[in-house]
Amino acid sequence: MPVTDQTIINFAALENASVSQDPFPFLIVSDFLRIETADQVANEFPKIDFAGSVPVDLLEGGPLFRRFIEEMEGDALRSAIQKKFDVDLRNRPAFITLRGRTRAKDGRIHTDTKSKIVTLLLYLNPEWNSDAGRLRILRNGEDLENYVAEIPPTLGQCLIFKVTDNCWHGHKPFEGERRAIQLNYLTNEAALRQHLSKHNLSARWKSWRSWFSRGDEY
């Protein structure tokens, strides 16, 4: 049911979430979306039938989904996150990408690039029965089993972390549908242009390749 007088983001749940400092600053919110809106936001998620991240501006979602993206880009969320992590996000560009599928090679252990200050990952999958594809907060860059937290990519599960030299994370290989939204606060406009250029080109190539591989299917 569309909601017109309340936020879609569950700011109370975000406010009540605790930031862990071990092994780097992060928090987990299991109900980042308000229960009245969660299913509809997920249902209006754009169809992405290829792997890789796509800038949100290249895709069309439903009206509630678009309103949710506006909230993600808004000052209220920015203020809440900078308060939680004691970091200044004023005038820092926000960059949102969507992912509809993962490949077997995705999820390898990594840290985020230094052009990112804070990363938010929100999952929109109704259920998750696989042991694979569950994101893990890791103590190092070598051992996927040495983790302090594991986040199933189910509807409303959200991870927010400060990008540091040791912000290692990853998941066991999974191939198939795995819907996610990623929000990054970037260091400056030059970083935004770089990320946009990279992801726009990649998304257009993958979309073309996916369409071409379908042959006569319409």
mmCIF file of C-alpha atoms in Angstrom:
data_model
loop_
_atom_site.group_PDB
_atom_site.id
_atom_site.type_symbol
_atom_site.label_atom_id
_atom_site.label_comp_id
_atom_site.label_asym_id
_atom_site.label_seq_id
_atom_site.Cartn_x
_atom_site.Cartn_y
_atom_site.Cartn_z
ATOM 1 C CA MET A 1 0.000 0.000 0.000
ATOM 2 C CA PRO A 2 1.496 3.363 -0.993
ATOM 3 C CA VAL A 3 2.456 5.604 1.916
ATOM 4 C CA THR A 4 2.406 9.348 1.411
ATOM 5 C CA ASP A 5 2.851 10.837 4.883
ATOM 6 C CA GLN A 6 5.710 8.792 6.372
ATOM 7 C CA THR A 7 9.225 7.836 5.452
ATOM 8 C CA ILE A 8 10.054 4.548 3.807
ATOM 9 C CA ILE A 9 13.337 4.270 5.672
ATOM 10 C CA ASN A 10 12.937 3.038 9.229
ATOM 11 C CA PHE A 11 14.922 5.818 10.872
ATOM 12 C CA ALA A 12 14.047 4.572 14.351
ATOM 13 C CA ALA A 13 15.700 1.220 13.629
ATOM 14 C CA LEU A 14 18.784 2.992 12.301
ATOM 15 C CA GLU A 15 18.923 5.203 15.375
ATOM 16 C CA ASN A 16 18.727 2.174 17.676
ATOM 17 C CA ALA A 17 21.447 0.213 15.859
ATOM 18 C CA SER A 18 24.830 0.050 17.566
ATOM 19 C CA VAL A 19 28.097 0.659 15.764
ATOM 20 C CA SER A 20 30.660 -2.089 16.247
ATOM 21 C CA GLN A 21 34.332 -1.111 16.092
ATOM 22 C CA ASP A 22 35.650 -4.649 15.655
ATOM 23 C CA PRO A 23 37.367 -5.058 13.253
ATOM 24 C CA PHE A 24 36.270 -1.747 11.668
ATOM 25 C CA PRO A 25 33.269 0.569 12.224
ATOM 26 C CA PHE A 26 30.043 -1.035 10.988
ATOM 27 C CA LEU A 27 26.408 -1.486 11.927
ATOM 28 C CA ILE A 28 23.652 -3.836 10.841
ATOM 29 C CA VAL A 29 19.958 -2.927 10.622
ATOM 30 C CA SER A 30 17.652 -5.883 10.012
ATOM 31 C CA ASP A 31 14.568 -3.754 9.293
ATOM 32 C CA PHE A 32 15.928 -0.757 7.394
ATOM 33 C CA LEU A 33 12.629 -0.524 5.469
ATOM 34 C CA ARG A 34 9.410 0.160 7.324
ATOM 35 C CA ILE A 35 7.258 -2.957 7.314
ATOM 36 C CA GLU A 36 4.357 -1.182 5.598
ATOM 37 C CA THR A 37 6.494 -0.391 2.542
ATOM 38 C CA ALA A 38 9.130 -3.141 2.331
ATOM 39 C CA ASP A 39 7.282 -5.537 0.021
ATOM 40 C CA GLN A 40 6.246 -2.810 -2.395
ATOM 41 C CA VAL A 41 9.750 -1.366 -2.618
ATOM 42 C CA ALA A 42 11.046 -4.854 -3.437
ATOM 43 C CA ASN A 43 8.287 -5.436 -6.011
ATOM 44 C CA GLU A 44 9.134 -2.164 -7.759
ATOM 45 C CA PHE A 45 12.853 -2.935 -7.975
ATOM 46 C CA PRO A 46 13.900 -2.612 -11.648
ATOM 47 C CA LYS A 47 14.452 -5.793 -13.620
ATOM 48 C CA ILE A 48 18.181 -6.437 -14.106
ATOM 49 C CA ASP A 49 18.905 -9.635 -15.979
ATOM 50 C CA PHE A 50 22.694 -9.364 -16.049
ATOM 51 C CA ALA A 51 25.400 -9.296 -13.388
ATOM 52 C CA GLY A 52 27.204 -6.191 -12.225
ATOM 53 C CA SER A 53 26.326 -2.863 -10.645
ATOM 54 C CA VAL A 54 24.184 -0.333 -12.513
ATOM 55 C CA PRO A 55 23.860 3.389 -11.649
ATOM 56 C CA VAL A 56 20.305 3.957 -10.464
ATOM 57 C CA ASP A 57 19.714 6.751 -12.982
ATOM 58 C CA LEU A 58 19.973 4.245 -15.841
ATOM 59 C CA LEU A 59 17.029 2.208 -14.559
ATOM 60 C CA GLU A 60 13.284 2.637 -14.135
ATOM 61 C CA GLY A 61 11.551 1.552 -10.949
ATOM 62 C CA GLY A 62 8.019 2.033 -9.685
ATOM 63 C CA PRO A 63 6.835 5.266 -8.015
ATOM 64 C CA LEU A 64 7.429 4.111 -4.445
ATOM 65 C CA PHE A 65 10.846 2.781 -5.379
ATOM 66 C CA ARG A 66 11.767 6.151 -6.907
ATOM 67 C CA ARG A 67 10.577 7.893 -3.761
ATOM 68 C CA PHE A 68 12.712 5.542 -1.712
ATOM 69 C CA ILE A 69 15.778 6.415 -3.804
ATOM 70 C CA GLU A 70 15.069 10.097 -3.124
ATOM 71 C CA GLU A 71 15.111 9.315 0.604
ATOM 72 C CA MET A 72 18.381 7.420 0.189
ATOM 73 C CA GLU A 73 19.894 10.502 -1.448
ATOM 74 C CA GLY A 74 18.362 12.883 1.101
ATOM 75 C CA ASP A 75 19.754 14.896 3.981
ATOM 76 C CA ALA A 76 17.971 12.927 6.717
ATOM 77 C CA LEU A 77 19.829 9.699 5.960
ATOM 78 C CA ARG A 78 23.086 11.550 5.411
ATOM 79 C CA SER A 79 22.764 13.238 8.821
ATOM 80 C CA ALA A 80 21.867 9.987 10.575
ATOM 81 C CA ILE A 81 24.880 8.172 9.112
ATOM 82 C CA GLN A 82 27.386 10.902 9.804
ATOM 83 C CA LYS A 83 26.161 11.048 13.401
ATOM 84 C CA LYS A 84 26.528 7.280 13.807
ATOM 85 C CA PHE A 85 30.050 7.168 12.403
ATOM 86 C CA ASP A 86 31.259 10.575 13.566
ATOM 87 C CA VAL A 87 32.256 11.545 10.043
ATOM 88 C CA ASP A 88 31.543 14.720 8.098
ATOM 89 C CA LEU A 89 29.479 13.886 4.998
ATOM 90 C CA ARG A 90 28.433 17.437 4.175
ATOM 91 C CA ASN A 91 28.947 18.247 0.502
ATOM 92 C CA ARG A 92 30.066 14.688 -0.182
ATOM 93 C CA PRO A 93 28.486 13.264 -3.363
ATOM 94 C CA ALA A 94 26.081 10.339 -2.934
ATOM 95 C CA PHE A 95 26.313 7.562 -5.525
ATOM 96 C CA ILE A 96 23.725 4.756 -5.769
ATOM 97 C CA THR A 97 24.014 1.566 -7.783
ATOM 98 C CA LEU A 98 21.709 -1.441 -8.097
ATOM 99 C CA ARG A 99 22.590 -5.075 -8.570
ATOM 100 C CA GLY A 100 20.132 -7.746 -9.687
ATOM 101 C CA ARG A 101 22.348 -10.796 -10.101
ATOM 102 C CA THR A 102 25.726 -12.109 -9.018
ATOM 103 C CA ARG A 103 28.218 -14.326 -10.768
ATOM 104 C CA ALA A 104 30.275 -17.110 -9.246
ATOM 105 C CA LYS A 105 33.321 -14.830 -9.227
ATOM 106 C CA ASP A 106 31.546 -12.033 -7.323
ATOM 107 C CA GLY A 107 31.904 -11.649 -3.575
ATOM 108 C CA ARG A 108 35.638 -12.171 -3.423
ATOM 109 C CA ILE A 109 37.279 -10.736 -0.310
ATOM 110 C CA HIS A 110 38.033 -7.052 -0.762
ATOM 111 C CA THR A 111 38.049 -3.602 0.797
ATOM 112 C CA ASP A 112 36.275 -0.642 -0.776
ATOM 113 C CA THR A 113 38.248 1.967 -2.674
ATOM 114 C CA LYS A 114 39.622 5.031 -0.911
ATOM 115 C CA SER A 115 37.330 7.262 -2.985
ATOM 116 C CA LYS A 116 34.472 5.966 -0.798
ATOM 117 C CA ILE A 117 33.954 7.304 2.719
ATOM 118 C CA VAL A 118 30.937 5.249 3.821
ATOM 119 C CA THR A 119 29.220 2.302 2.155
ATOM 120 C CA LEU A 120 25.593 1.232 2.681
ATOM 121 C CA LEU A 121 24.356 -2.123 1.354
ATOM 122 C CA LEU A 122 20.638 -2.917 1.407
ATOM 123 C CA TYR A 123 19.203 -6.251 0.295
ATOM 124 C CA LEU A 124 15.779 -6.819 -1.268
ATOM 125 C CA ASN A 125 15.404 -10.597 -1.589
ATOM 126 C CA PRO A 126 12.189 -12.033 -0.046
ATOM 127 C CA GLU A 127 14.024 -15.066 1.345
ATOM 128 C CA TRP A 128 17.472 -16.633 1.245
ATOM 129 C CA ASN A 129 17.947 -20.366 1.672
ATOM 130 C CA SER A 130 21.497 -20.687 0.393
ATOM 131 C CA ASP A 131 24.586 -20.750 2.569
ATOM 132 C CA ALA A 132 26.329 -18.835 -0.229
ATOM 133 C CA GLY A 133 25.859 -15.138 -0.930
ATOM 134 C CA ARG A 134 25.706 -14.137 2.751
ATOM 135 C CA LEU A 135 27.969 -11.157 3.244
ATOM 136 C CA ARG A 136 30.607 -11.533 5.948
ATOM 137 C CA ILE A 137 32.512 -8.907 7.916
ATOM 138 C CA LEU A 138 36.054 -10.274 7.999
ATOM 139 C CA ARG A 139 39.086 -9.884 10.228
ATOM 140 C CA ASN A 140 41.553 -10.137 7.352
ATOM 141 C CA GLY A 141 41.836 -10.307 3.610
ATOM 142 C CA GLU A 142 42.637 -13.993 3.371
ATOM 143 C CA ASP A 143 40.203 -16.132 5.380
ATOM 144 C CA LEU A 144 36.474 -16.075 4.587
ATOM 145 C CA GLU A 145 35.822 -18.207 7.667
ATOM 146 C CA ASN A 146 37.389 -15.684 10.040
ATOM 147 C CA TYR A 147 34.373 -13.413 10.320
ATOM 148 C CA VAL A 148 32.665 -11.419 13.060
ATOM 149 C CA ALA A 149 29.231 -11.025 11.443
ATOM 150 C CA GLU A 150 27.234 -12.512 8.585
ATOM 151 C CA ILE A 151 24.374 -10.730 6.829
ATOM 152 C CA PRO A 152 21.815 -12.735 4.848
ATOM 153 C CA PRO A 153 20.688 -10.761 1.778
ATOM 154 C CA THR A 154 17.025 -10.817 2.792
ATOM 155 C CA LEU A 155 14.491 -8.035 2.468
ATOM 156 C CA GLY A 156 15.376 -5.047 4.652
ATOM 157 C CA GLN A 157 18.779 -6.293 5.817
ATOM 158 C CA CYS A 158 21.208 -3.381 5.743
ATOM 159 C CA LEU A 159 24.917 -3.062 6.410
ATOM 160 C CA ILE A 160 26.600 0.324 6.781
ATOM 161 C CA PHE A 161 30.329 0.647 7.298
ATOM 162 C CA LYS A 162 33.093 3.207 7.312
ATOM 163 C CA VAL A 163 35.627 2.607 4.570
ATOM 164 C CA THR A 164 39.012 1.876 6.133
ATOM 165 C CA ASP A 165 42.196 0.122 5.103
ATOM 166 C CA ASN A 166 40.950 -3.059 6.828
ATOM 167 C CA CYS A 167 37.250 -3.052 5.899
ATOM 168 C CA TRP A 168 37.499 -6.602 4.538
ATOM 169 C CA HIS A 169 34.271 -8.256 3.459
ATOM 170 C CA GLY A 170 33.058 -10.920 1.045
ATOM 171 C CA HIS A 171 30.797 -13.940 0.637
ATOM 172 C CA LYS A 172 30.829 -17.497 -0.600
ATOM 173 C CA PRO A 173 30.332 -17.765 -4.378
ATOM 174 C CA PHE A 174 26.725 -17.516 -5.518
ATOM 175 C CA GLU A 175 25.334 -17.393 -9.027
ATOM 176 C CA GLY A 176 21.813 -16.123 -9.640
ATOM 177 C CA GLU A 177 19.378 -13.424 -8.561
ATOM 178 C CA ARG A 178 20.624 -11.402 -5.582
ATOM 179 C CA ARG A 179 19.054 -7.963 -5.471
ATOM 180 C CA ALA A 180 20.890 -5.205 -3.661
ATOM 181 C CA ILE A 181 21.167 -1.427 -3.444
ATOM 182 C CA GLN A 182 24.512 0.190 -2.708
ATOM 183 C CA LEU A 183 24.893 3.777 -1.529
ATOM 184 C CA ASN A 184 28.310 5.369 -1.278
ATOM 185 C CA TYR A 185 29.329 8.758 -0.001
ATOM 186 C CA LEU A 186 32.338 9.728 -2.105
ATOM 187 C CA THR A 187 35.281 11.981 -1.392
ATOM 188 C CA ASN A 188 34.587 14.569 -4.101
ATOM 189 C CA GLU A 189 32.969 15.324 -7.457
ATOM 190 C CA ALA A 190 35.961 13.964 -9.373
ATOM 191 C CA ALA A 191 35.434 10.585 -7.693
ATOM 192 C CA LEU A 192 31.746 10.713 -8.609
ATOM 193 C CA ARG A 193 32.548 11.368 -12.262
ATOM 194 C CA GLN A 194 35.019 8.500 -12.258
ATOM 195 C CA HIS A 195 32.541 6.042 -10.736
ATOM 196 C CA LEU A 196 29.762 7.168 -13.070
ATOM 197 C CA SER A 197 31.943 6.778 -16.140
ATOM 198 C CA LYS A 198 33.115 3.322 -15.102
ATOM 199 C CA HIS A 199 29.695 1.953 -14.153
ATOM 200 C CA ASN A 200 27.787 3.575 -17.014
ATOM 201 C CA LEU A 201 30.070 2.039 -19.612
ATOM 202 C CA SER A 202 30.070 -1.357 -17.912
ATOM 203 C CA ALA A 203 26.284 -1.434 -17.476
ATOM 204 C CA ARG A 204 25.592 -0.466 -21.088
ATOM 205 C CA TRP A 205 27.991 -3.133 -22.372
ATOM 206 C CA LYS A 206 26.495 -5.852 -20.167
ATOM 207 C CA SER A 207 22.959 -4.837 -21.094
ATOM 208 C CA TRP A 208 23.805 -4.973 -24.803
ATOM 209 C CA ARG A 209 25.554 -8.322 -24.413
ATOM 210 C CA SER A 210 22.586 -9.721 -22.473
ATOM 211 C CA TRP A 211 20.149 -8.538 -25.149
ATOM 212 C CA PHE A 212 22.327 -9.891 -27.987
ATOM 213 C CA SER A 213 22.656 -13.313 -26.319
ATOM 214 C CA ARG A 214 18.867 -13.718 -26.284
ATOM 215 C CA GLY A 215 18.801 -13.832 -30.075
ATOM 216 C CA ASP A 216 15.194 -13.817 -31.300
ATOM 217 C CA GLU A 217 13.634 -13.617 -27.848
ATOM 218 C CA TYR A 218 11.536 -10.487 -27.367
#
